[in-house]
XYZ file of C-alpha atoms in Angstrom:
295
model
C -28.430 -36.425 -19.411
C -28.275 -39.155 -17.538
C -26.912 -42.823 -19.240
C -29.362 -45.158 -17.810
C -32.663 -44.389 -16.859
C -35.772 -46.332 -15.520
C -38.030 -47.385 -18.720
C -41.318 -45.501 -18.822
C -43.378 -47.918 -20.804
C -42.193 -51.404 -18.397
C -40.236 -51.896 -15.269
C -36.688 -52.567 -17.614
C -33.510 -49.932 -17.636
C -33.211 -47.851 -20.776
C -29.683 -46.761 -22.145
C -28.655 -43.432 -23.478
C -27.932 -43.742 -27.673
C -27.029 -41.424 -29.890
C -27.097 -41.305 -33.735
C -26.510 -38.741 -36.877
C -29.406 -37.056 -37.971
C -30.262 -33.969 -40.244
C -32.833 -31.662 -38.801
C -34.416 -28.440 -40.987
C -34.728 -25.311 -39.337
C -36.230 -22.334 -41.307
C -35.497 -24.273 -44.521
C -31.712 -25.148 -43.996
C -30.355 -28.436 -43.048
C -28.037 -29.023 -40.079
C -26.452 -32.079 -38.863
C -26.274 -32.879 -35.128
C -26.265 -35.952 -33.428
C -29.979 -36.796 -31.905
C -29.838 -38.834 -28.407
C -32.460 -41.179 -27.596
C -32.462 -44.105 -24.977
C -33.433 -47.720 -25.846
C -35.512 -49.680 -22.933
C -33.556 -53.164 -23.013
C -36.552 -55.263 -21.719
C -39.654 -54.130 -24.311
C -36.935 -52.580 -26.843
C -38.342 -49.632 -26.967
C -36.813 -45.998 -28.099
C -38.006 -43.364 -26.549
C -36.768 -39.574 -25.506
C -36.904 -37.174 -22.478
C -37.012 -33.548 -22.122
C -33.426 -33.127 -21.472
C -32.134 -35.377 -24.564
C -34.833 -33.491 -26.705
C -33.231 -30.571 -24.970
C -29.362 -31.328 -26.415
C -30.550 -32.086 -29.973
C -32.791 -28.763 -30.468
C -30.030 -26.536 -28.929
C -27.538 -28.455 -31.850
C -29.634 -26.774 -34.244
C -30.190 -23.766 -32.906
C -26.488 -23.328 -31.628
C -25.115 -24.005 -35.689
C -27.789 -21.580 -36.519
C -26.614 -18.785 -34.436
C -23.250 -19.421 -35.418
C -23.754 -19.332 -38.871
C -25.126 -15.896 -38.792
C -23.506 -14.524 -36.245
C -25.893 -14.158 -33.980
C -25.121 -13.868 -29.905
C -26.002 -16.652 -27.695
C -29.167 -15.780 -24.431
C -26.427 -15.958 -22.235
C -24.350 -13.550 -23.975
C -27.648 -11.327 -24.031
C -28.172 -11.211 -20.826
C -24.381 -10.305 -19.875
C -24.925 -7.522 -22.288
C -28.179 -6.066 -20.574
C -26.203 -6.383 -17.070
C -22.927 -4.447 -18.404
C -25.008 -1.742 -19.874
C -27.005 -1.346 -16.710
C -30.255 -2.067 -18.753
C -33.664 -3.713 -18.214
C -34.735 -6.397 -20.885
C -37.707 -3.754 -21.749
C -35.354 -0.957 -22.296
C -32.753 -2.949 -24.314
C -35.632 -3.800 -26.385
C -36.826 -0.151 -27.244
C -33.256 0.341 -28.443
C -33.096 -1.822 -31.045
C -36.713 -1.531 -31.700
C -38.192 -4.972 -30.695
C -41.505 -5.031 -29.101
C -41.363 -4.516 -25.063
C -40.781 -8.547 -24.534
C -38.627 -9.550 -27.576
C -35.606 -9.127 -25.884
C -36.579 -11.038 -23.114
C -37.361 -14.035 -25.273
C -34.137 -13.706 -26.857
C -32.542 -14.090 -23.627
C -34.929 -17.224 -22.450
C -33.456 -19.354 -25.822
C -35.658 -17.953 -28.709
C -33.701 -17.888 -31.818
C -34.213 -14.642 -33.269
C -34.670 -14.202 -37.040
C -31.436 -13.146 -39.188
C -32.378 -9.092 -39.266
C -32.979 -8.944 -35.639
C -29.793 -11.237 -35.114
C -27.833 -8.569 -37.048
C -29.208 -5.780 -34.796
C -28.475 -8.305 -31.576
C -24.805 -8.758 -33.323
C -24.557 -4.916 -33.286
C -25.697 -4.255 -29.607
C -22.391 -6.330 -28.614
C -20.101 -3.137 -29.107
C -20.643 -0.634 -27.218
C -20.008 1.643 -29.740
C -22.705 0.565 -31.875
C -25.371 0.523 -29.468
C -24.193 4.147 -27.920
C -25.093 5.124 -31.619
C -28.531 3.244 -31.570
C -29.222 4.736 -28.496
C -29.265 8.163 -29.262
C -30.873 8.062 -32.764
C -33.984 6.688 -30.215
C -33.484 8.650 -27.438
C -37.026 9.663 -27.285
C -38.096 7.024 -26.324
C -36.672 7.841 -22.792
C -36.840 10.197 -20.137
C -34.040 12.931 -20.143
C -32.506 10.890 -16.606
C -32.678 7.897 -17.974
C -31.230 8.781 -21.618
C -28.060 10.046 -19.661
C -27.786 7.237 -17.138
C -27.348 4.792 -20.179
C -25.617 7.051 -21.695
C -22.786 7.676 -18.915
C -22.759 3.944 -18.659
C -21.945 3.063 -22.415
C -19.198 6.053 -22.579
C -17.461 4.735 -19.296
C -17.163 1.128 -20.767
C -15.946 2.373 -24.499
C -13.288 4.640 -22.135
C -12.264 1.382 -19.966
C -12.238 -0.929 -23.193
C -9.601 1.207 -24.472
C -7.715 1.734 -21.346
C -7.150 -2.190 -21.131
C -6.978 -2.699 -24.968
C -3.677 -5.217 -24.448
C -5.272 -7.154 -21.553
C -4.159 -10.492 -22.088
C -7.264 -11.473 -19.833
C -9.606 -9.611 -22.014
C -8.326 -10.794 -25.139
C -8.509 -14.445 -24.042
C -11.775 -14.804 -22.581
C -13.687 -12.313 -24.304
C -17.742 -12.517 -23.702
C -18.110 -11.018 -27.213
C -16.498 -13.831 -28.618
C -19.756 -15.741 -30.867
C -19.655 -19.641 -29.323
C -18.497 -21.923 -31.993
C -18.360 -25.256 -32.366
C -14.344 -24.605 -31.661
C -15.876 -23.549 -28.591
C -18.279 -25.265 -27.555
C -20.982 -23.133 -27.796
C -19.784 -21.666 -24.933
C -18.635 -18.277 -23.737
C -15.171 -18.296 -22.497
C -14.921 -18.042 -19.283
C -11.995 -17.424 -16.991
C -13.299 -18.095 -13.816
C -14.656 -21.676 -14.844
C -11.405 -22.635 -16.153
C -9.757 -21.256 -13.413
C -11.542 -23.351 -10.989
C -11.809 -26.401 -12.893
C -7.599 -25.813 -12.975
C -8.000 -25.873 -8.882
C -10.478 -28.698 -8.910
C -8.004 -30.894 -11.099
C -4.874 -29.810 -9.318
C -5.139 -32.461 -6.374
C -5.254 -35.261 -8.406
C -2.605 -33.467 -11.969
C -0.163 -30.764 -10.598
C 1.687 -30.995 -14.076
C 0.123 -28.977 -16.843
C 0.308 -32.534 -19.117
C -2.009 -34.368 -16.986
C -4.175 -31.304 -15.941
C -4.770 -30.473 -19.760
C -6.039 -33.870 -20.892
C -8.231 -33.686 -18.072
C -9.634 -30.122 -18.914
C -10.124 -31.504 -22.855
C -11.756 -35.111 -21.548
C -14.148 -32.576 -19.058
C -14.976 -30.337 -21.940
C -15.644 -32.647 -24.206
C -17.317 -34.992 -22.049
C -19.485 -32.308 -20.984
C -20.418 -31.303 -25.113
C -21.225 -35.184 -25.836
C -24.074 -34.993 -23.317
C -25.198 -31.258 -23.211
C -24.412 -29.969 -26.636
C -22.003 -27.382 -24.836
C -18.612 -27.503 -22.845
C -18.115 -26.622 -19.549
C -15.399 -23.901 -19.817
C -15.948 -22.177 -23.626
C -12.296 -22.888 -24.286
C -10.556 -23.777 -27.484
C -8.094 -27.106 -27.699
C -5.046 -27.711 -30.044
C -3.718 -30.897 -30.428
C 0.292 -31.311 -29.756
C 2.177 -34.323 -29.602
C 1.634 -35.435 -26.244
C -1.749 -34.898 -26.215
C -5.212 -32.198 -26.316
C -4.036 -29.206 -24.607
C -6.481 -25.233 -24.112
C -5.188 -22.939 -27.349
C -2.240 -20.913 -26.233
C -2.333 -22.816 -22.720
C 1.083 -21.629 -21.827
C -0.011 -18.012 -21.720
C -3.590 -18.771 -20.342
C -1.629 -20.324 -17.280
C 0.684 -17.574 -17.317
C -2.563 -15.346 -16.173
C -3.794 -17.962 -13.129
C 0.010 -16.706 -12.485
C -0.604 -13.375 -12.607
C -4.473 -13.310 -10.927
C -2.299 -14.933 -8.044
C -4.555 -18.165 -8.792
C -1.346 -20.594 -9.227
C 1.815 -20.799 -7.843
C 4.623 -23.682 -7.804
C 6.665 -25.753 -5.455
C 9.844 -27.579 -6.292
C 9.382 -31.712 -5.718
C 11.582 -34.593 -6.306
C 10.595 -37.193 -9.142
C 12.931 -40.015 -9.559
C 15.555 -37.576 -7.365
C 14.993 -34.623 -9.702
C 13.032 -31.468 -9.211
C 10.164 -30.843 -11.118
C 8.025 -27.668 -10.222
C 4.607 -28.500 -8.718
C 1.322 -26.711 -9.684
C 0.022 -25.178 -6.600
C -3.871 -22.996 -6.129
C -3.775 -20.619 -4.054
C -7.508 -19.998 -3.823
C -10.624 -23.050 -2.841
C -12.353 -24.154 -5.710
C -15.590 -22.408 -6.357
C -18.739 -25.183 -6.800
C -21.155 -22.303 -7.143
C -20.168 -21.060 -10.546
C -20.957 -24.763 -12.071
C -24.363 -26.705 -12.725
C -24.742 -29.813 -10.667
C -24.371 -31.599 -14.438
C -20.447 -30.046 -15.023
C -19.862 -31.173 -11.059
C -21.147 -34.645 -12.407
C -18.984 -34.564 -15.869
C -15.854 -33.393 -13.985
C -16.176 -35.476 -10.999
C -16.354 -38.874 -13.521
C -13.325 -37.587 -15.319
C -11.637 -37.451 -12.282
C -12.596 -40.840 -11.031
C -12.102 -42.588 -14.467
C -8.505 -41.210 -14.511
């Protein structure tokens, strides 16, 4: 969203506001804050797709948490791994031929089908769903799915300990300790190598990551990079951000140069790899480009 936009009803600016509301959805209450921009010439309120945008994904994001139900992007990573098509997906779990598909495009599904979503997660679980309807499919493409699921259950527990896996895990359900966003490694990887230039010491480079991420959730009701944050006494730093460097390490992302500071070495966050723009919106560009200026 932006902060200050042209006013529809005169020729004034409007700014961006933001105040705590309760909305109902499906008879439960859930607070989230509701954005709306004030013209400073006629005075009046007024809100645009994208703020009306946030403050319905607040709700539906504390819904899907609460009952465990797995965000449309998660979905849709699902349907890729599998090496399904929306429609098939949907005859799995038993959904008509386009309920998936709306499930994937934001719909918030109710809290039976979001069980049976929650279930198609592990590949375990929807092996088993998939063969107590396999009539439902030709005999080549029963065993095509089928071959898939097995080789993924058979990699999954080849690479059990993978500290990667284990820390930026698409299965995870976004949180609010989140985000509402699935972890990603490749975002926070690259928003290490965007910050690098300007903080090659892991205390400046994780304030900047937590200012980014939460800058990002104050205007878009998600973060940027699905990471978690603990606070420590000099400062917001990612969960476990020792060992979540310690992979950049070991994906040959990072390495380190000595320096002198004041005549003493100090090692010197290096990337060895250019920043990637394409995995982020033009919005996170925005967010982490005004971190980086403001700082």
């Amino acid at each position: 969203m932006k902060k200050i936009i042209e006013c529809p009803m005169c020729d004034g600016t409007a700014k961006l506001h933001s105040e705590k509301k309760t909305r109902i959805f499906r008879k439960e209450e859930f607070e989230i804050t509701e954005y709306f921009y004030l013209c400073n010439k006629c005075n009046e309120e007024f809100t645009t797709t994208d703020s009306d945008e946030v403050t319905i994904s607040q709700v539906y994001n504390q819904y899907r948490e609460k009952y465990k139900i797995p965000s449309p992007e998660q979905l849709t990573l699902a349907k890729e791994k599998y090496g399904l098509t929306s429609a098939s997906f949907s005859n799995i779990l038993g959904f008509g031929v386009n309920q998936f598909s709306n499930y994937e495009k934001g719909e918030v599904p109710n809290e039976s089908n979001g069980n049976l979503l929650s279930l198609a997660m592990d590949t375990e679980e929807i092996l088993k769903l998939l063969e107590r309807r396999k009539e439902l499919f030709s005999a080549n493409q029963y065993n095509r799915i089928s071959n898939r699921l097995r080789e993924i259950i058979e990699e999954k527990n080849r690479i059990r300990y993978d500290l990667k896996q284990i820390n930026f895990s698409t299965t995870e359900y976004p949180n609010k300790y989140n985000g509402f966003t699935i972890p990603s490694f490749d975002k926070f990887a690259n928003m290490v190598i965007y910050f690098l230039e300007n903080a090659p010491y892991k205390t400046r480079l994780n304030k900047l990551l937590f200012y980014a991420d939460f800058g990002y959730y104050k205007y878009f009701g998600k973060s940027i990079s699905g990471l978690t944050y603990a606070a420590i006494p000099k400062g917001p730093v990612p969960d476990d951000y020792e060992l979540k460097f310690s992979i950049l390490f070991k994906e040959d992302i990072l390495n380190t140069e000595l320096t002198l500071i004041n005549e003493n070495e100090v090692e010197k966050l290096c990337a060895t790899k250019n920043f990637n723009s394409e995995l982020f919106n033009k919005d996170e560009i925005s967010s982490m480009e005004e971190v980086l200026n403001h700082f």
